[in-house]
Amino acid sequence: MTPFNHQKELQKIIQRYVAGTATAEEILFVEKYYQYLDKNANVLDGQNADELKEMAEANFMAIKSKIDLPQRKKIVPLYKYISAAAVLLLMSGIAFVFLNKSKPVIKSEIAVNKKLDVLPGTDKAILTLADGSKVVLDEHTSTDISDKDGLKISRTEDGQLVYTILDQGDLKTKSTVSYNTIQTPKGGQYQVILPDGTKVWLNAASSLKYPEVFTGNERRVELTGEAYFEVAKNKAKPFHVKNHNQDVEVLGTHFNINSYMDDNTIKTTLLEGSVRVSNGKSVRILKPGEQSVADGNGIIRLAAEVDTDDETAWKNGLFQFNNANLKSILSQLERWYDINIDYSSVPDKKYNGMVPRKAKLSEVLKMLEKTGNIRFEIVEGRNLKVLPEK
């Protein structure tokens, strides 16, 4: 059976489309592709997965080859007007995911439990200040959090915590270094702009400890969980991220660290610049597009293949699965939707797909049900069961 060679290209186009960075040509292509799938759903309904993959590949190239349209001055993306199910279809990038049109191969347990559906996570976190006081960061928090000793801490409306140095003189008179910690719960995410201008995106169930002001000849922070960093360049002050027993040293670069330890590994993925990853036993220098994987024995190796889009999709508002095993997918869902999962019946299967993190839990589970012989059930108390295969 011919492999779906163009799925990755389609996913990248759709990713730019949803992020608002697609070109006019790409926006027109996505709209035409969706319209084709929508128009021909009755024809595609009932086909098996392999046949639909082949049809998707053929139609993808047929539509793309015909697009030669002029730029439009103002384009309103189609996804603003179509249903959630249709958006999920677009994001999946696979023609055989028809949530609201195809006849299910198996009975959907999710549809039976709609009243128990779970909403996605939001921008929320808890900030612990140097004096031990805690500030809940959400849409109800005041935008002005602290303004003293030459340092202002504020919250923006779009989920950012911002540190602004107002008076270097006042800061230099402080005799000790004061630390703050920002922690996201399950079902939460947040962004931080540190005093040096470094930007940090925190994923769910993560925390970052950092000084209110970087002093001395280096900048050091401590991470648990997952975060994406855009480090402000300063050759005189290298930036260090400590997570577990690993140290990542940079001068100015973009990278992602996943240290959830679900599979007892720490993954560091470099997108731009250069980083040095070490833990006392191993050292690796990464180049853009490379990923280091540190295991429980302290050995750091380079991943054979890595797709940086997959590793950073969460930061761009997406779940993106490319040959991902089900357990790792469910771990992501558990953190983002703040649910409890019984892993005792999880089969050893791999999945492909792309879903917006703004989707309800049932929409993500429907995609998994439709792309594989598997069933789920949402039960009371935010619990998710993986049901035995039939």
JSON list of N, CA, C and O in Angstrom, two decimals, residues 204-233:
[
{"chain": "A", "resi": 204, "resn": "ALA", "atom": "N", "xyz": [1.78, 22.43, 30.72]},
{"chain": "A", "resi": 204, "resn": "ALA", "atom": "CA", "xyz": [1.02, 22.02, 31.90]},
{"chain": "A", "resi": 204, "resn": "ALA", "atom": "C", "xyz": [1.89, 21.22, 32.87]},
{"chain": "A", "resi": 204, "resn": "ALA", "atom": "O", "xyz": [2.85, 20.56, 32.47]},
{"chain": "A", "resi": 205, "resn": "ALA", "atom": "N", "xyz": [1.57, 21.30, 34.17]},
{"chain": "A", "resi": 205, "resn": "ALA", "atom": "CA", "xyz": [2.25, 20.54, 35.22]},
{"chain": "A", "resi": 205, "resn": "ALA", "atom": "C", "xyz": [3.76, 20.78, 35.18]},
{"chain": "A", "resi": 205, "resn": "ALA", "atom": "O", "xyz": [4.55, 19.84, 35.21]},
{"chain": "A", "resi": 206, "resn": "SER", "atom": "N", "xyz": [4.16, 22.04, 35.11]},
{"chain": "A", "resi": 206, "resn": "SER", "atom": "CA", "xyz": [5.58, 22.40, 35.03]},
{"chain": "A", "resi": 206, "resn": "SER", "atom": "C", "xyz": [5.87, 23.55, 36.00]},
{"chain": "A", "resi": 206, "resn": "SER", "atom": "O", "xyz": [4.96, 24.24, 36.45]},
{"chain": "A", "resi": 207, "resn": "SER", "atom": "N", "xyz": [7.14, 23.74, 36.29]},
{"chain": "A", "resi": 207, "resn": "SER", "atom": "CA", "xyz": [7.52, 24.87, 37.15]},
{"chain": "A", "resi": 207, "resn": "SER", "atom": "C", "xyz": [8.88, 25.41, 36.74]},
{"chain": "A", "resi": 207, "resn": "SER", "atom": "O", "xyz": [9.73, 24.68, 36.23]},
{"chain": "A", "resi": 208, "resn": "LEU", "atom": "N", "xyz": [9.06, 26.70, 36.99]},
{"chain": "A", "resi": 208, "resn": "LEU", "atom": "CA", "xyz": [10.32, 27.38, 36.68]},
{"chain": "A", "resi": 208, "resn": "LEU", "atom": "C", "xyz": [10.70, 28.24, 37.87]},
{"chain": "A", "resi": 208, "resn": "LEU", "atom": "O", "xyz": [9.92, 29.09, 38.32]},
{"chain": "A", "resi": 209, "resn": "LYS", "atom": "N", "xyz": [11.91, 28.02, 38.39]},
{"chain": "A", "resi": 209, "resn": "LYS", "atom": "CA", "xyz": [12.46, 28.84, 39.47]},
{"chain": "A", "resi": 209, "resn": "LYS", "atom": "C", "xyz": [13.55, 29.72, 38.89]},
{"chain": "A", "resi": 209, "resn": "LYS", "atom": "O", "xyz": [14.43, 29.25, 38.16]},
{"chain": "A", "resi": 210, "resn": "TYR", "atom": "N", "xyz": [13.54, 31.01, 39.22]},
{"chain": "A", "resi": 210, "resn": "TYR", "atom": "CA", "xyz": [14.47, 31.95, 38.62]},
{"chain": "A", "resi": 210, "resn": "TYR", "atom": "C", "xyz": [14.68, 33.14, 39.56]},
{"chain": "A", "resi": 210, "resn": "TYR", "atom": "O", "xyz": [13.81, 33.46, 40.39]},
{"chain": "A", "resi": 211, "resn": "PRO", "atom": "N", "xyz": [15.83, 33.82, 39.47]},
{"chain": "A", "resi": 211, "resn": "PRO", "atom": "CA", "xyz": [16.05, 35.01, 40.29]},
{"chain": "A", "resi": 211, "resn": "PRO", "atom": "C", "xyz": [15.26, 36.19, 39.74]},
{"chain": "A", "resi": 211, "resn": "PRO", "atom": "O", "xyz": [15.03, 36.29, 38.53]},
{"chain": "A", "resi": 212, "resn": "GLU", "atom": "N", "xyz": [14.85, 37.07, 40.61]},
{"chain": "A", "resi": 212, "resn": "GLU", "atom": "CA", "xyz": [14.14, 38.27, 40.15]},
{"chain": "A", "resi": 212, "resn": "GLU", "atom": "C", "xyz": [15.02, 39.10, 39.23]},
{"chain": "A", "resi": 212, "resn": "GLU", "atom": "O", "xyz": [14.52, 39.73, 38.30]},
{"chain": "A", "resi": 213, "resn": "VAL", "atom": "N", "xyz": [16.30, 39.08, 39.48]},
{"chain": "A", "resi": 213, "resn": "VAL", "atom": "CA", "xyz": [17.26, 39.79, 38.63]},
{"chain": "A", "resi": 213, "resn": "VAL", "atom": "C", "xyz": [18.51, 38.92, 38.52]},
{"chain": "A", "resi": 213, "resn": "VAL", "atom": "O", "xyz": [18.98, 38.36, 39.51]},
{"chain": "A", "resi": 214, "resn": "PHE", "atom": "N", "xyz": [19.04, 38.78, 37.30]},
{"chain": "A", "resi": 214, "resn": "PHE", "atom": "CA", "xyz": [20.26, 37.99, 37.09]},
{"chain": "A", "resi": 214, "resn": "PHE", "atom": "C", "xyz": [21.47, 38.82, 37.47]},
{"chain": "A", "resi": 214, "resn": "PHE", "atom": "O", "xyz": [21.69, 39.91, 36.92]},
{"chain": "A", "resi": 215, "resn": "THR", "atom": "N", "xyz": [22.25, 38.33, 38.41]},
{"chain": "A", "resi": 215, "resn": "THR", "atom": "CA", "xyz": [23.47, 39.02, 38.83]},
{"chain": "A", "resi": 215, "resn": "THR", "atom": "C", "xyz": [24.68, 38.12, 38.54]},
{"chain": "A", "resi": 215, "resn": "THR", "atom": "O", "xyz": [24.53, 36.95, 38.19]},
{"chain": "A", "resi": 216, "resn": "GLY", "atom": "N", "xyz": [25.87, 38.67, 38.69]},
{"chain": "A", "resi": 216, "resn": "GLY", "atom": "CA", "xyz": [27.07, 37.88, 38.46]},
{"chain": "A", "resi": 216, "resn": "GLY", "atom": "C", "xyz": [27.35, 37.68, 36.98]},
{"chain": "A", "resi": 216, "resn": "GLY", "atom": "O", "xyz": [26.87, 38.43, 36.12]},
{"chain": "A", "resi": 217, "resn": "ASN", "atom": "N", "xyz": [28.10, 36.62, 36.66]},
{"chain": "A", "resi": 217, "resn": "ASN", "atom": "CA", "xyz": [28.54, 36.40, 35.29]},
{"chain": "A", "resi": 217, "resn": "ASN", "atom": "C", "xyz": [27.78, 35.29, 34.58]},
{"chain": "A", "resi": 217, "resn": "ASN", "atom": "O", "xyz": [28.23, 34.76, 33.56]},
{"chain": "A", "resi": 218, "resn": "GLU", "atom": "N", "xyz": [26.62, 34.88, 35.10]},
{"chain": "A", "resi": 218, "resn": "GLU", "atom": "CA", "xyz": [25.80, 33.88, 34.43]},
{"chain": "A", "resi": 218, "resn": "GLU", "atom": "C", "xyz": [24.34, 34.03, 34.84]},
{"chain": "A", "resi": 218, "resn": "GLU", "atom": "O", "xyz": [24.01, 34.71, 35.82]},
{"chain": "A", "resi": 219, "resn": "ARG", "atom": "N", "xyz": [23.48, 33.39, 34.05]},
{"chain": "A", "resi": 219, "resn": "ARG", "atom": "CA", "xyz": [22.04, 33.38, 34.33]},
{"chain": "A", "resi": 219, "resn": "ARG", "atom": "C", "xyz": [21.61, 31.93, 34.53]},
{"chain": "A", "resi": 219, "resn": "ARG", "atom": "O", "xyz": [21.82, 31.10, 33.66]},
{"chain": "A", "resi": 220, "resn": "ARG", "atom": "N", "xyz": [20.96, 31.63, 35.66]},
{"chain": "A", "resi": 220, "resn": "ARG", "atom": "CA", "xyz": [20.57, 30.26, 35.97]},
{"chain": "A", "resi": 220, "resn": "ARG", "atom": "C", "xyz": [19.09, 30.19, 36.36]},
{"chain": "A", "resi": 220, "resn": "ARG", "atom": "O", "xyz": [18.60, 31.01, 37.16]},
{"chain": "A", "resi": 221, "resn": "VAL", "atom": "N", "xyz": [18.42, 29.19, 35.81]},
{"chain": "A", "resi": 221, "resn": "VAL", "atom": "CA", "xyz": [17.02, 28.89, 36.18]},
{"chain": "A", "resi": 221, "resn": "VAL", "atom": "C", "xyz": [16.91, 27.39, 36.38]},
{"chain": "A", "resi": 221, "resn": "VAL", "atom": "O", "xyz": [17.76, 26.61, 35.93]},
{"chain": "A", "resi": 222, "resn": "GLU", "atom": "N", "xyz": [15.83, 26.97, 37.06]},
{"chain": "A", "resi": 222, "resn": "GLU", "atom": "CA", "xyz": [15.59, 25.55, 37.30]},
{"chain": "A", "resi": 222, "resn": "GLU", "atom": "C", "xyz": [14.21, 25.18, 36.77]},
{"chain": "A", "resi": 222, "resn": "GLU", "atom": "O", "xyz": [13.22, 25.88, 37.04]},
{"chain": "A", "resi": 223, "resn": "LEU", "atom": "N", "xyz": [14.15, 24.08, 36.02]},
{"chain": "A", "resi": 223, "resn": "LEU", "atom": "CA", "xyz": [12.91, 23.66, 35.36]},
{"chain": "A", "resi": 223, "resn": "LEU", "atom": "C", "xyz": [12.51, 22.25, 35.78]},
{"chain": "A", "resi": 223, "resn": "LEU", "atom": "O", "xyz": [13.35, 21.37, 35.88]},
{"chain": "A", "resi": 224, "resn": "THR", "atom": "N", "xyz": [11.22, 22.07, 35.99]},
{"chain": "A", "resi": 224, "resn": "THR", "atom": "CA", "xyz": [10.63, 20.73, 36.04]},
{"chain": "A", "resi": 224, "resn": "THR", "atom": "C", "xyz": [9.49, 20.72, 35.04]},
{"chain": "A", "resi": 224, "resn": "THR", "atom": "O", "xyz": [8.80, 21.73, 34.87]},
{"chain": "A", "resi": 225, "resn": "GLY", "atom": "N", "xyz": [9.26, 19.58, 34.39]},
{"chain": "A", "resi": 225, "resn": "GLY", "atom": "CA", "xyz": [8.21, 19.52, 33.38]},
{"chain": "A", "resi": 225, "resn": "GLY", "atom": "C", "xyz": [8.72, 19.90, 32.00]},
{"chain": "A", "resi": 225, "resn": "GLY", "atom": "O", "xyz": [9.81, 19.48, 31.60]},
{"chain": "A", "resi": 226, "resn": "GLU", "atom": "N", "xyz": [7.98, 20.74, 31.29]},
{"chain": "A", "resi": 226, "resn": "GLU", "atom": "CA", "xyz": [8.34, 21.09, 29.91]},
{"chain": "A", "resi": 226, "resn": "GLU", "atom": "C", "xyz": [8.25, 22.59, 29.69]},
{"chain": "A", "resi": 226, "resn": "GLU", "atom": "O", "xyz": [7.33, 23.26, 30.17]},
{"chain": "A", "resi": 227, "resn": "ALA", "atom": "N", "xyz": [9.21, 23.13, 28.95]},
{"chain": "A", "resi": 227, "resn": "ALA", "atom": "CA", "xyz": [9.20, 24.55, 28.63]},
{"chain": "A", "resi": 227, "resn": "ALA", "atom": "C", "xyz": [9.94, 24.78, 27.32]},
{"chain": "A", "resi": 227, "resn": "ALA", "atom": "O", "xyz": [10.85, 24.04, 26.95]},
{"chain": "A", "resi": 228, "resn": "TYR", "atom": "N", "xyz": [9.53, 25.84, 26.64]},
{"chain": "A", "resi": 228, "resn": "TYR", "atom": "CA", "xyz": [10.19, 26.30, 25.42]},
{"chain": "A", "resi": 228, "resn": "TYR", "atom": "C", "xyz": [10.86, 27.63, 25.75]},
{"chain": "A", "resi": 228, "resn": "TYR", "atom": "O", "xyz": [10.23, 28.53, 26.33]},
{"chain": "A", "resi": 229, "resn": "PHE", "atom": "N", "xyz": [12.14, 27.77, 25.39]},
{"chain": "A", "resi": 229, "resn": "PHE", "atom": "CA", "xyz": [12.91, 28.96, 25.73]},
{"chain": "A", "resi": 229, "resn": "PHE", "atom": "C", "xyz": [13.34, 29.72, 24.48]},
{"chain": "A", "resi": 229, "resn": "PHE", "atom": "O", "xyz": [13.79, 29.11, 23.51]},
{"chain": "A", "resi": 230, "resn": "GLU", "atom": "N", "xyz": [13.20, 31.03, 24.52]},
{"chain": "A", "resi": 230, "resn": "GLU", "atom": "CA", "xyz": [13.84, 31.93, 23.57]},
{"chain": "A", "resi": 230, "resn": "GLU", "atom": "C", "xyz": [14.75, 32.83, 24.40]},
{"chain": "A", "resi": 230, "resn": "GLU", "atom": "O", "xyz": [14.31, 33.82, 24.98]},
{"chain": "A", "resi": 231, "resn": "VAL", "atom": "N", "xyz": [16.01, 32.45, 24.46]},
{"chain": "A", "resi": 231, "resn": "VAL", "atom": "CA", "xyz": [16.95, 33.10, 25.38]},
{"chain": "A", "resi": 231, "resn": "VAL", "atom": "C", "xyz": [17.50, 34.39, 24.77]},
{"chain": "A", "resi": 231, "resn": "VAL", "atom": "O", "xyz": [17.98, 34.40, 23.63]},
{"chain": "A", "resi": 232, "resn": "ALA", "atom": "N", "xyz": [17.43, 35.47, 25.55]},
{"chain": "A", "resi": 232, "resn": "ALA", "atom": "CA", "xyz": [18.00, 36.74, 25.12]},
{"chain": "A", "resi": 232, "resn": "ALA", "atom": "C", "xyz": [19.52, 36.62, 25.05]},
{"chain": "A", "resi": 232, "resn": "ALA", "atom": "O", "xyz": [20.16, 36.07, 25.95]},
{"chain": "A", "resi": 233, "resn": "LYS", "atom": "N", "xyz": [20.10, 37.11, 23.96]},
{"chain": "A", "resi": 233, "resn": "LYS", "atom": "CA", "xyz": [21.54, 36.96, 23.75]},
{"chain": "A", "resi": 233, "resn": "LYS", "atom": "C", "xyz": [22.33, 37.87, 24.69]},
{"chain": "A", "resi": 233, "resn": "LYS", "atom": "O", "xyz": [22.03, 39.05, 24.85]}
]
